PDB file of C-alpha atoms and ligand atoms in Angstrom:
ATOM      1  CA  UNK A   1      20.659  -1.509   1.202  1.00  0.00           C
ATOM      2  CA  UNK A   2      23.132   0.784  -0.532  1.00  0.00           C
ATOM      3  CA  UNK A   3      22.789   3.660  -2.987  1.00  0.00           C
ATOM      4  CA  UNK A   4      24.623   1.591  -5.568  1.00  0.00           C
ATOM      5  CA  UNK A   5      22.065  -1.221  -5.359  1.00  0.00           C
ATOM      6  CA  UNK A   6      19.217   1.244  -5.712  1.00  0.00           C
ATOM      7  CA  UNK A   7      20.938   2.824  -8.731  1.00  0.00           C
ATOM      8  CA  UNK A   8      21.241  -0.591 -10.392  1.00  0.00           C
ATOM      9  CA  UNK A   9      17.592  -1.476  -9.795  1.00  0.00           C
ATOM     10  CA  UNK A  10      16.536   1.872 -11.242  1.00  0.00           C
ATOM     11  CA  UNK A  11      18.934   1.640 -14.211  1.00  0.00           C
ATOM     12  CA  UNK A  12      17.484  -1.780 -15.119  1.00  0.00           C
ATOM     13  CA  UNK A  13      13.937  -0.406 -15.121  1.00  0.00           C
ATOM     14  CA  UNK A  14      14.823   2.763 -17.045  1.00  0.00           C
ATOM     15  CA  UNK A  15      16.511   0.599 -19.632  1.00  0.00           C
ATOM     16  CA  UNK A  16      13.271  -1.372 -19.967  1.00  0.00           C
ATOM     17  CA  UNK A  17      11.392   1.863 -20.693  1.00  0.00           C
ATOM     18  CA  UNK A  18      10.135   2.932 -17.269  1.00  0.00           C
ATOM     19  CA  UNK A  19      10.463   6.621 -18.205  1.00  0.00           C
ATOM     20  CA  UNK A  20       9.493   9.329 -15.718  1.00  0.00           C
ATOM     21  CA  UNK A  21       6.419   7.815 -14.064  1.00  0.00           C
ATOM     22  CA  UNK A  22       4.399  10.423 -12.157  1.00  0.00           C
ATOM     23  CA  UNK A  23       2.481   8.159  -9.810  1.00  0.00           C
ATOM     24  CA  UNK A  24       3.404   4.929  -8.014  1.00  0.00           C
ATOM     25  CA  UNK A  25       0.679   2.521  -6.929  1.00  0.00           C
ATOM     26  CA  UNK A  26       0.936  -0.420  -4.516  1.00  0.00           C
ATOM     27  CA  UNK A  27      -1.838  -2.984  -4.930  1.00  0.00           C
ATOM     28  CA  UNK A  28      -2.814  -5.051  -1.907  1.00  0.00           C
ATOM     29  CA  UNK A  29      -3.973  -8.636  -1.448  1.00  0.00           C
ATOM     30  CA  UNK A  30      -6.821  -9.550  -3.775  1.00  0.00           C
ATOM     31  CA  UNK A  31      -6.567  -6.140  -5.456  1.00  0.00           C
ATOM     32  CA  UNK A  32      -5.214  -6.602  -8.973  1.00  0.00           C
ATOM     33  CA  UNK A  33      -7.915  -5.282 -11.286  1.00  0.00           C
ATOM     34  CA  UNK A  34      -6.372  -1.840 -11.696  1.00  0.00           C
ATOM     35  CA  UNK A  35      -3.676  -3.400 -13.883  1.00  0.00           C
ATOM     36  CA  UNK A  36      -6.332  -4.015 -16.552  1.00  0.00           C
ATOM     37  CA  UNK A  37      -6.621  -0.236 -16.893  1.00  0.00           C
ATOM     38  CA  UNK A  38      -2.958   0.265 -17.769  1.00  0.00           C
ATOM     39  CA  UNK A  39      -2.390   1.234 -21.399  1.00  0.00           C
ATOM     40  CA  UNK A  40       0.817   0.206 -23.228  1.00  0.00           C
ATOM     41  CA  UNK A  41       2.088  -1.806 -20.253  1.00  0.00           C
ATOM     42  CA  UNK A  42       5.728  -2.773 -19.777  1.00  0.00           C
ATOM     43  CA  UNK A  43       6.300  -5.469 -17.150  1.00  0.00           C
ATOM     44  CA  UNK A  44       9.266  -6.292 -14.957  1.00  0.00           C
ATOM     45  CA  UNK A  45       9.006  -9.379 -12.767  1.00  0.00           C
ATOM     46  CA  UNK A  46      10.397  -8.816  -9.298  1.00  0.00           C
ATOM     47  CA  UNK A  47      12.879 -11.639  -9.660  1.00  0.00           C
ATOM     48  CA  UNK A  48      14.383 -10.019 -12.782  1.00  0.00           C
ATOM     49  CA  UNK A  49      15.060  -6.651 -11.148  1.00  0.00           C
ATOM     50  CA  UNK A  50      18.566  -6.446  -9.651  1.00  0.00           C
ATOM     51  CA  UNK A  51      18.568  -6.274  -5.832  1.00  0.00           C
ATOM     52  CA  UNK A  52      14.813  -6.605  -5.551  1.00  0.00           C
ATOM     53  CA  UNK A  53      13.900  -8.860  -2.617  1.00  0.00           C
ATOM     54  CA  UNK A  54      13.922 -12.465  -3.796  1.00  0.00           C
ATOM     55  CA  UNK A  55      10.357 -13.590  -4.386  1.00  0.00           C
ATOM     56  CA  UNK A  56       9.123 -16.641  -2.497  1.00  0.00           C
ATOM     57  CA  UNK A  57       7.631 -19.557  -4.437  1.00  0.00           C
ATOM     58  CA  UNK A  58       4.195 -18.474  -3.281  1.00  0.00           C
ATOM     59  CA  UNK A  59       4.902 -15.047  -4.660  1.00  0.00           C
ATOM     60  CA  UNK A  60       6.421 -15.697  -8.090  1.00  0.00           C
ATOM     61  CA  UNK A  61       3.775 -13.610  -9.857  1.00  0.00           C
ATOM     62  CA  UNK A  62       4.817 -10.263  -8.373  1.00  0.00           C
ATOM     63  CA  UNK A  63       5.736  -7.611 -10.905  1.00  0.00           C
ATOM     64  CA  UNK A  64       6.140  -3.913 -11.544  1.00  0.00           C
ATOM     65  CA  UNK A  65       4.052  -2.614 -14.423  1.00  0.00           C
ATOM     66  CA  UNK A  66       4.735   0.693 -16.139  1.00  0.00           C
ATOM     67  CA  UNK A  67       2.227   2.364 -18.443  1.00  0.00           C
ATOM     68  CA  UNK A  68      -0.486   5.000 -18.775  1.00  0.00           C
ATOM     69  CA  UNK A  69      -3.728   5.505 -16.858  1.00  0.00           C
ATOM     70  CA  UNK A  70      -5.898   8.577 -17.561  1.00  0.00           C
ATOM     71  CA  UNK A  71      -3.052  10.081 -19.644  1.00  0.00           C
ATOM     72  CA  UNK A  72      -0.561   9.870 -16.761  1.00  0.00           C
ATOM     73  CA  UNK A  73       2.509   7.677 -16.587  1.00  0.00           C
ATOM     74  CA  UNK A  74       2.215   5.272 -13.677  1.00  0.00           C
ATOM     75  CA  UNK A  75       4.192   2.441 -12.169  1.00  0.00           C
ATOM     76  CA  UNK A  76       2.099  -0.210 -10.435  1.00  0.00           C
ATOM     77  CA  UNK A  77       3.284  -2.871  -7.989  1.00  0.00           C
ATOM     78  CA  UNK A  78       1.167  -5.946  -8.525  1.00  0.00           C
ATOM     79  CA  UNK A  79       1.753  -7.789  -5.269  1.00  0.00           C
ATOM     80  CA  UNK A  80       3.800  -6.497  -2.366  1.00  0.00           C
ATOM     81  CA  UNK A  81       6.252  -7.981   0.111  1.00  0.00           C
ATOM     82  CA  UNK A  82       5.006  -8.647   3.668  1.00  0.00           C
ATOM     83  CA  UNK A  83       6.828  -9.040   6.962  1.00  0.00           C
ATOM     84  CA  UNK A  84       4.817 -12.219   7.564  1.00  0.00           C
ATOM     85  CA  UNK A  85       6.522 -13.867   4.598  1.00  0.00           C
ATOM     86  CA  UNK A  86       9.869 -13.482   6.336  1.00  0.00           C
ATOM     87  CA  UNK A  87      11.007 -10.269   4.627  1.00  0.00           C
ATOM     88  CA  UNK A  88      12.481  -7.505   6.774  1.00  0.00           C
ATOM     89  CA  UNK A  89      11.525  -3.834   6.894  1.00  0.00           C
ATOM     90  CA  UNK A  90      14.155  -2.885   4.304  1.00  0.00           C
ATOM     91  CA  UNK A  91      12.893  -5.564   1.897  1.00  0.00           C
ATOM     92  CA  UNK A  92       9.239  -4.583   2.124  1.00  0.00           C
ATOM     93  CA  UNK A  93       9.993  -0.909   1.489  1.00  0.00           C
ATOM     94  CA  UNK A  94      12.717  -1.291  -1.163  1.00  0.00           C
ATOM     95  CA  UNK A  95      10.202  -1.012  -4.049  1.00  0.00           C
ATOM     96  CA  UNK A  96       8.984   2.360  -2.707  1.00  0.00           C
ATOM     97  CA  UNK A  97      12.546   3.670  -2.800  1.00  0.00           C
ATOM     98  CA  UNK A  98      12.944   2.342  -6.348  1.00  0.00           C
ATOM     99  CA  UNK A  99       9.701   3.978  -7.537  1.00  0.00           C
ATOM    100  CA  UNK A 100      10.737   7.227  -5.865  1.00  0.00           C
ATOM    101  CA  UNK A 101      14.074   7.204  -7.647  1.00  0.00           C
ATOM    102  CA  UNK A 102      12.283   6.478 -10.936  1.00  0.00           C
ATOM    103  CA  UNK A 103      10.728   9.887 -10.370  1.00  0.00           C
ATOM    104  CA  UNK A 104       7.213   9.387  -9.005  1.00  0.00           C
ATOM    105  CA  UNK A 105       5.701  12.496  -7.418  1.00  0.00           C
ATOM    106  CA  UNK A 106       2.857  10.751  -5.555  1.00  0.00           C
ATOM    107  CA  UNK A 107       2.265   7.316  -4.062  1.00  0.00           C
ATOM    108  CA  UNK A 108      -1.049   5.452  -3.720  1.00  0.00           C
ATOM    109  CA  UNK A 109      -1.224   2.440  -1.405  1.00  0.00           C
ATOM    110  CA  UNK A 110      -4.037  -0.079  -0.980  1.00  0.00           C
ATOM    111  CA  UNK A 111      -4.647  -3.018   1.314  1.00  0.00           C
ATOM    112  CA  UNK A 112      -7.258  -5.475   2.517  1.00  0.00           C
ATOM    113  CA  UNK A 113      -8.078  -4.917   6.179  1.00  0.00           C
ATOM    114  CA  UNK A 114     -10.436  -5.987   8.933  1.00  0.00           C
ATOM    115  CA  UNK A 115     -13.000  -3.460  10.226  1.00  0.00           C
ATOM    116  CA  UNK A 116     -12.547  -2.790  13.949  1.00  0.00           C
ATOM    117  CA  UNK A 117     -14.973   0.117  13.957  1.00  0.00           C
ATOM    118  CA  UNK A 118     -18.342  -1.587  14.217  1.00  0.00           C
ATOM    119  CA  UNK A 119     -20.038   1.205  12.292  1.00  0.00           C
ATOM    120  CA  UNK A 120     -18.039   0.038   9.267  1.00  0.00           C
ATOM    121  CA  UNK A 121     -19.110  -2.883   7.056  1.00  0.00           C
ATOM    122  CA  UNK A 122     -17.171  -5.360   4.956  1.00  0.00           C
ATOM    123  CA  UNK A 123     -17.228  -4.304   1.339  1.00  0.00           C
ATOM    124  CA  UNK A 124     -16.655  -0.653   2.256  1.00  0.00           C
ATOM    125  CA  UNK A 125     -13.572   1.423   1.548  1.00  0.00           C
ATOM    126  CA  UNK A 126     -11.789   3.305   4.323  1.00  0.00           C
ATOM    127  CA  UNK A 127      -9.586   6.265   3.519  1.00  0.00           C
ATOM    128  CA  UNK A 128      -6.617   6.085   5.910  1.00  0.00           C
ATOM    129  CA  UNK A 129      -6.156   9.350   7.841  1.00  0.00           C
ATOM    130  CA  UNK A 130      -3.565   8.183  10.338  1.00  0.00           C
ATOM    131  CA  UNK A 131      -1.935   4.986  11.558  1.00  0.00           C
ATOM    132  CA  UNK A 132      -0.565   3.067  14.516  1.00  0.00           C
ATOM    133  CA  UNK A 133       2.572   0.996  13.949  1.00  0.00           C
ATOM    134  CA  UNK A 134       2.344  -2.260  15.916  1.00  0.00           C
ATOM    135  CA  UNK A 135       4.824  -4.161  13.766  1.00  0.00           C
ATOM    136  CA  UNK A 136       7.589  -3.875  16.321  1.00  0.00           C
ATOM    137  CA  UNK A 137      10.146  -2.103  14.150  1.00  0.00           C
ATOM    138  CA  UNK A 138      10.829   0.604  11.600  1.00  0.00           C
ATOM    139  CA  UNK A 139      12.104   0.691   8.004  1.00  0.00           C
ATOM    140  CA  UNK A 140      14.263   3.646   9.111  1.00  0.00           C
ATOM    141  CA  UNK A 141      16.135   1.731  11.838  1.00  0.00           C
ATOM    142  CA  UNK A 142      19.255   0.832   9.858  1.00  0.00           C
ATOM    143  CA  UNK A 143      22.858   1.972   9.994  1.00  0.00           C
ATOM    144  CA  UNK A 144      23.247   4.109   6.869  1.00  0.00           C
ATOM    145  CA  UNK A 145      19.780   5.685   6.976  1.00  0.00           C
ATOM    146  CA  UNK A 146      21.372   9.155   7.004  1.00  0.00           C
ATOM    147  CA  UNK A 147      22.593   8.596   3.404  1.00  0.00           C
ATOM    148  CA  UNK A 148      18.951   8.370   2.343  1.00  0.00           C
ATOM    149  CA  UNK A 149      17.339  11.151   4.411  1.00  0.00           C
ATOM    150  CA  UNK A 150      16.692  12.285   7.974  1.00  0.00           C
ATOM    151  CA  UNK A 151      16.615   9.690  10.717  1.00  0.00           C
ATOM    152  CA  UNK A 152      13.986  11.450  12.819  1.00  0.00           C
ATOM    153  CA  UNK A 153      11.139  11.782  10.367  1.00  0.00           C
ATOM    154  CA  UNK A 154       8.152  13.898  11.291  1.00  0.00           C
ATOM    155  CA  UNK A 155       4.903  11.901  11.261  1.00  0.00           C
ATOM    156  CA  UNK A 156       2.455  14.611  12.194  1.00  0.00           C
ATOM    157  CA  UNK A 157       0.482  14.251   8.963  1.00  0.00           C
ATOM    158  CA  UNK A 158       1.717  11.103   7.194  1.00  0.00           C
ATOM    159  CA  UNK A 159      -1.187  10.963   4.695  1.00  0.00           C
ATOM    160  CA  UNK A 160      -1.329  13.866   2.230  1.00  0.00           C
ATOM    161  CA  UNK A 161      -4.220  16.179   3.086  1.00  0.00           C
ATOM    162  CA  UNK A 162      -4.738  17.457  -0.462  1.00  0.00           C
ATOM    163  CA  UNK A 163      -5.179  13.948  -1.884  1.00  0.00           C
ATOM    164  CA  UNK A 164      -7.456  12.979   1.020  1.00  0.00           C
ATOM    165  CA  UNK A 165      -9.745  15.923   0.258  1.00  0.00           C
ATOM    166  CA  UNK A 166      -9.760  15.066  -3.444  1.00  0.00           C
ATOM    167  CA  UNK A 167     -10.648  11.411  -2.787  1.00  0.00           C
ATOM    168  CA  UNK A 168     -13.540  12.491  -0.571  1.00  0.00           C
ATOM    169  CA  UNK A 169     -14.857  14.814  -3.289  1.00  0.00           C
ATOM    170  CA  UNK A 170     -14.483  12.153  -5.950  1.00  0.00           C
ATOM    171  CA  UNK A 171     -16.279   9.573  -3.794  1.00  0.00           C
ATOM    172  CA  UNK A 172     -19.137  11.997  -3.271  1.00  0.00           C
ATOM    173  CA  UNK A 173     -19.425  12.774  -6.976  1.00  0.00           C
ATOM    174  CA  UNK A 174     -19.278   9.098  -7.932  1.00  0.00           C
ATOM    175  CA  UNK A 175     -21.849   8.121  -5.291  1.00  0.00           C
ATOM    176  CA  UNK A 176     -19.389   5.876  -3.440  1.00  0.00           C
ATOM    177  CA  UNK A 177     -19.734   5.820   0.363  1.00  0.00           C
ATOM    178  CA  UNK A 178     -16.318   5.847   1.986  1.00  0.00           C
ATOM    179  CA  UNK A 179     -15.285   5.691   5.608  1.00  0.00           C
ATOM    180  CA  UNK A 180     -12.302   7.482   7.133  1.00  0.00           C
ATOM    181  CA  UNK A 181     -10.154   6.327   9.989  1.00  0.00           C
ATOM    182  CA  UNK A 182      -7.020   5.013  11.640  1.00  0.00           C
ATOM    183  CA  UNK A 183      -5.232   1.899  10.335  1.00  0.00           C
ATOM    184  CA  UNK A 184      -3.201  -0.256  12.682  1.00  0.00           C
ATOM    185  CA  UNK A 185      -0.531  -2.563  11.270  1.00  0.00           C
ATOM    186  CA  UNK A 186       0.331  -5.909  12.832  1.00  0.00           C
ATOM    187  CA  UNK A 187       2.877  -8.483  11.648  1.00  0.00           C
ATOM    188  CA  UNK A 188       0.503 -11.440  11.203  1.00  0.00           C
ATOM    189  CA  UNK A 189       0.116 -13.847   9.508  1.00  0.00           C
ATOM    190  CA  UNK A 190      -2.167 -15.207  12.209  1.00  0.00           C
ATOM    191  CA  UNK A 191      -5.344 -13.233  12.634  1.00  0.00           C
ATOM    192  CA  UNK A 192      -6.071 -11.479  15.938  1.00  0.00           C
ATOM    193  CA  UNK A 193      -7.545 -12.955  19.077  1.00  0.00           C
ATOM    194  CA  UNK A 194     -10.712 -11.490  20.547  1.00  0.00           C
ATOM    195  CA  UNK A 195      -8.587  -9.869  23.263  1.00  0.00           C
ATOM    196  CA  UNK A 196      -6.336  -8.323  20.605  1.00  0.00           C
ATOM    197  CA  UNK A 197      -9.283  -6.920  18.656  1.00  0.00           C
ATOM    198  CA  UNK A 198     -10.556  -5.348  21.905  1.00  0.00           C
ATOM    199  CA  UNK A 199      -7.129  -3.862  22.561  1.00  0.00           C
ATOM    200  CA  UNK A 200      -6.789  -2.447  19.030  1.00  0.00           C
ATOM    201  CA  UNK A 201     -10.185  -0.778  19.298  1.00  0.00           C
ATOM    202  CA  UNK A 202      -9.329   0.772  22.664  1.00  0.00           C
ATOM    203  CA  UNK A 203      -6.114   2.081  21.141  1.00  0.00           C
ATOM    204  CA  UNK A 204      -8.146   4.053  18.636  1.00  0.00           C
ATOM    205  CA  UNK A 205      -7.815   2.008  15.464  1.00  0.00           C
ATOM    206  CA  UNK A 206     -10.665   1.607  12.952  1.00  0.00           C
ATOM    207  CA  UNK A 207      -9.102  -1.031  10.704  1.00  0.00           C
ATOM    208  CA  UNK A 208      -6.363  -3.639  11.080  1.00  0.00           C
ATOM    209  CA  UNK A 209      -4.041  -5.157   8.511  1.00  0.00           C
ATOM    210  CA  UNK A 210      -0.559  -6.533   7.908  1.00  0.00           C
ATOM    211  CA  UNK A 211       1.027  -3.996   5.546  1.00  0.00           C
ATOM    212  CA  UNK A 212       1.091  -0.347   4.384  1.00  0.00           C
ATOM    213  CA  UNK A 213       2.636   1.325   7.451  1.00  0.00           C
ATOM    214  CA  UNK A 214       6.279   0.544   6.506  1.00  0.00           C
ATOM    215  CA  UNK A 215       5.735   1.848   2.969  1.00  0.00           C
ATOM    216  CA  UNK A 216       4.072   5.000   4.312  1.00  0.00           C
ATOM    217  CA  UNK A 217       6.934   5.636   6.751  1.00  0.00           C
ATOM    218  CA  UNK A 218       9.427   5.387   3.888  1.00  0.00           C
ATOM    219  CA  UNK A 219       7.305   7.663   1.680  1.00  0.00           C
ATOM    220  CA  UNK A 220       7.454  10.236   4.491  1.00  0.00           C
ATOM    221  CA  UNK A 221      11.195   9.698   4.756  1.00  0.00           C
ATOM    222  CA  UNK A 222      11.414  10.518   1.043  1.00  0.00           C
ATOM    223  CA  UNK A 223       8.984  13.464   1.387  1.00  0.00           C
ATOM    224  CA  UNK A 224       6.804  11.665  -1.147  1.00  0.00           C
ATOM    225  CA  UNK A 225       3.105  12.570  -0.724  1.00  0.00           C
ATOM    226  CA  UNK A 226       1.128   9.402  -0.039  1.00  0.00           C
ATOM    227  CA  UNK A 227      -2.550   8.428  -0.093  1.00  0.00           C
ATOM    228  CA  UNK A 228      -3.792   5.077   1.209  1.00  0.00           C
ATOM    229  CA  UNK A 229      -7.066   3.167   1.335  1.00  0.00           C
ATOM    230  CA  UNK A 230      -8.209  -0.022   3.037  1.00  0.00           C
ATOM    231  CA  UNK A 231     -10.713  -2.325   1.435  1.00  0.00           C
ATOM    232  CA  UNK A 232     -12.614  -3.703   4.417  1.00  0.00           C
ATOM    233  CA  UNK A 233     -12.947  -7.449   4.010  1.00  0.00           C
ATOM    234  CA  UNK A 234     -14.217  -8.636   7.397  1.00  0.00           C
ATOM    235  CA  UNK A 235     -15.828  -7.304  10.556  1.00  0.00           C
ATOM    236  CA  UNK A 236     -13.794  -7.745  13.725  1.00  0.00           C
ATOM    237  CA  UNK A 237     -16.438  -7.792  16.444  1.00  0.00           C
ATOM    238  CA  UNK A 238     -14.811  -9.524  19.425  1.00  0.00           C
ATOM    239  CA  UNK A 239     -18.204 -10.394  20.905  1.00  0.00           C
ATOM    240  CA  UNK A 240     -19.460 -12.007  17.731  1.00  0.00           C
ATOM    241  CA  UNK A 241     -16.375 -13.287  15.959  1.00  0.00           C
ATOM    242  CA  UNK A 242     -16.682 -15.635  12.977  1.00  0.00           C
ATOM    243  CA  UNK A 243     -13.927 -18.077  11.960  1.00  0.00           C
ATOM    244  CA  UNK A 244     -11.552 -16.524   9.428  1.00  0.00           C
ATOM    245  CA  UNK A 245     -12.188 -17.455   5.829  1.00  0.00           C
ATOM    246  CA  UNK A 246      -9.324 -16.317   3.579  1.00  0.00           C
ATOM    247  CA  UNK A 247     -11.279 -17.280   0.475  1.00  0.00           C
ATOM    248  CA  UNK A 248     -14.072 -14.938   1.553  1.00  0.00           C
ATOM    249  CA  UNK A 249     -11.600 -12.142   2.323  1.00  0.00           C
ATOM    250  CA  UNK A 250     -10.159 -12.394  -1.187  1.00  0.00           C
ATOM    251  CA  UNK A 251     -13.648 -12.608  -2.686  1.00  0.00           C
ATOM    252  CA  UNK A 252     -14.828  -9.476  -0.845  1.00  0.00           C
ATOM    253  CA  UNK A 253     -11.662  -7.626  -1.819  1.00  0.00           C
ATOM    254  CA  UNK A 254     -12.362  -8.517  -5.448  1.00  0.00           C
ATOM    255  CA  UNK A 255     -16.003  -7.439  -5.255  1.00  0.00           C
ATOM    256  CA  UNK A 256     -15.125  -4.113  -3.619  1.00  0.00           C
ATOM    257  CA  UNK A 257     -12.214  -3.366  -5.886  1.00  0.00           C
ATOM    258  CA  UNK A 258     -14.148  -1.795  -8.792  1.00  0.00           C
ATOM    259  CA  UNK A 259     -15.063   1.092  -6.430  1.00  0.00           C
ATOM    260  CA  UNK A 260     -11.398   1.524  -5.539  1.00  0.00           C
ATOM    261  CA  UNK A 261     -10.414   1.450  -9.222  1.00  0.00           C
ATOM    262  CA  UNK A 262     -12.911   4.237  -9.961  1.00  0.00           C
ATOM    263  CA  UNK A 263     -11.541   6.375  -7.119  1.00  0.00           C
ATOM    264  CA  UNK A 264      -7.920   5.795  -8.144  1.00  0.00           C
ATOM    265  CA  UNK A 265      -8.543   6.444 -11.844  1.00  0.00           C
ATOM    266  CA  UNK A 266     -10.344   9.703 -11.151  1.00  0.00           C
ATOM    267  CA  UNK A 267      -7.674  10.833  -8.686  1.00  0.00           C
ATOM    268  CA  UNK A 268      -4.977  10.082 -11.277  1.00  0.00           C
ATOM    269  CA  UNK A 269      -6.995  12.066 -13.809  1.00  0.00           C
ATOM    270  CA  UNK A 270      -7.280  15.071 -11.460  1.00  0.00           C
ATOM    271  CA  UNK A 271      -3.652  15.213 -10.279  1.00  0.00           C
TER     272      UNK A 271
HETATM  273  N1  HPA B   1      -6.743  -8.679  10.725  1.00  0.00           N
HETATM  274  C1  HPA B   1      -5.550  -8.485  10.159  1.00  0.00           C
HETATM  275  N2  HPA B   1      -5.377  -8.382   8.865  1.00  0.00           N
HETATM  276  C2  HPA B   1      -6.460  -8.487   8.077  1.00  0.00           C
HETATM  277  C3  HPA B   1      -7.728  -8.703   8.599  1.00  0.00           C
HETATM  278  C4  HPA B   1      -7.864  -8.810  10.012  1.00  0.00           C
HETATM  279  O1  HPA B   1      -8.954  -9.018  10.543  1.00  0.00           O
HETATM  280  N3  HPA B   1      -8.585  -8.758   7.552  1.00  0.00           N
HETATM  281  C5  HPA B   1      -7.867  -8.566   6.432  1.00  0.00           C
HETATM  282  N4  HPA B   1      -6.574  -8.403   6.748  1.00  0.00           N
END
């Protein structure tokens, strides 16, 4: 990754009309309904944007959508890049750097995740308060990182406290029960063994998934305030584990998503 590449990606999008978005939003697996709320959308497919990671066949639908939600200019990533698809840490975080350079002031991230905390239920939303990186690498471990920011980024409070408080208030007002907790990221794509679920719980994680942490590290690198939520799609009880059903995970993500859309829309409105 070079500054010149980033400049070209951003120039392409500005030329398409992506003018001064305030908020960037990353939509996770099975979470696409928010795009229906975007007014006057302008779309850019990932494979048209210079220097964007090349989309896999499986992933040809990915796009950036610019437009308005609740009177604010937003840029939404419909579909993200995952390490488990063979992308590296620079690939999966490149779109965050592009959105930052387009001018966003805040970043929202969402994902589908498994509930490790057995007090949590599938179909609930968990506000991420902190994370554990178990992906075996960092999006900041590259040679010219110093051209883009500090190498040793502070991670004392990676998730913006102000936005966390606001989301909690909004959830209360809207009558939506949300959980709060620690998200642990793994590479995947295989799901965890019973022994791994036990380990992740002991480590202090409440939810497990295969994304989000690299994007959040880069947001912190860019000093971009970030808020993230997990849509809990399955319950990871090692003593009562059910076979994984991806169809069900996507279905539960879809059923839970309207709650997430309400939270996001109201947060956009209030920012
Ligand atoms: N583990 C990892 N990633 C996931 C899970 C899980 O149980 N559920 C949804 N994404």
